[in-house]
């Protein structure tokens, strides 16, 4: 595996973890608003 591919994989993992953490934080902070946002207006 090339170093560039390994670097991209690390970035992808970091972004994925960051997104999951953000979603979890929003749901824990305000579940009704989070579910409303998922369902749409």
Short mmCIF file of C-alpha atoms in Angstrom, two decimals:
data_model
loop_
_atom_site.label_atom_id
_atom_site.label_comp_id
_atom_site.label_asym_id
_atom_site.label_seq_id
_atom_site.Cartn_x
_atom_site.Cartn_y
_atom_site.Cartn_z
CA UNK A 1 0.00 0.00 0.00
CA UNK A 2 1.36 3.42 -0.90
CA UNK A 3 1.85 6.09 1.75
CA UNK A 4 -0.62 8.40 -0.01
CA UNK A 5 -3.38 5.79 0.09
CA UNK A 6 -2.66 5.12 3.76
CA UNK A 7 -2.87 8.86 4.44
CA UNK A 8 -6.23 9.13 2.65
CA UNK A 9 -7.57 6.18 4.65
CA UNK A 10 -6.53 7.87 7.91
CA UNK A 11 -8.26 11.08 6.82
CA UNK A 12 -11.42 9.17 5.87
CA UNK A 13 -11.47 7.39 9.24
CA UNK A 14 -10.96 10.68 11.10
CA UNK A 15 -13.79 12.37 9.17
CA UNK A 16 -16.11 9.42 9.75
CA UNK A 17 -15.41 9.41 13.49
CA UNK A 18 -15.89 13.19 13.64
CA UNK A 19 -19.26 12.97 11.87
CA UNK A 20 -20.47 10.14 14.12
CA UNK A 21 -19.37 12.04 17.23
CA UNK A 22 -21.21 15.16 16.02
CA UNK A 23 -24.41 13.22 15.33
CA UNK A 24 -24.26 11.54 18.74
CA UNK A 25 -23.66 14.88 20.46
CA UNK A 26 -26.63 16.48 18.68
CA UNK A 27 -28.94 13.58 19.47
CA UNK A 28 -27.93 13.59 23.14
CA UNK A 29 -28.26 17.38 23.35
CA UNK A 30 -31.70 17.64 21.69
CA UNK A 31 -33.27 14.37 20.48
CA UNK A 32 -36.55 15.88 19.12
CA UNK A 33 -34.71 18.43 16.98
CA UNK A 34 -32.28 15.77 15.74
CA UNK A 35 -35.07 13.42 14.68
CA UNK A 36 -36.99 16.30 13.07
CA UNK A 37 -33.87 17.22 11.09
CA UNK A 38 -33.45 13.63 9.90
CA UNK A 39 -37.08 13.38 8.80
CA UNK A 40 -36.99 16.80 7.12
CA UNK A 41 -39.35 19.76 7.37
#
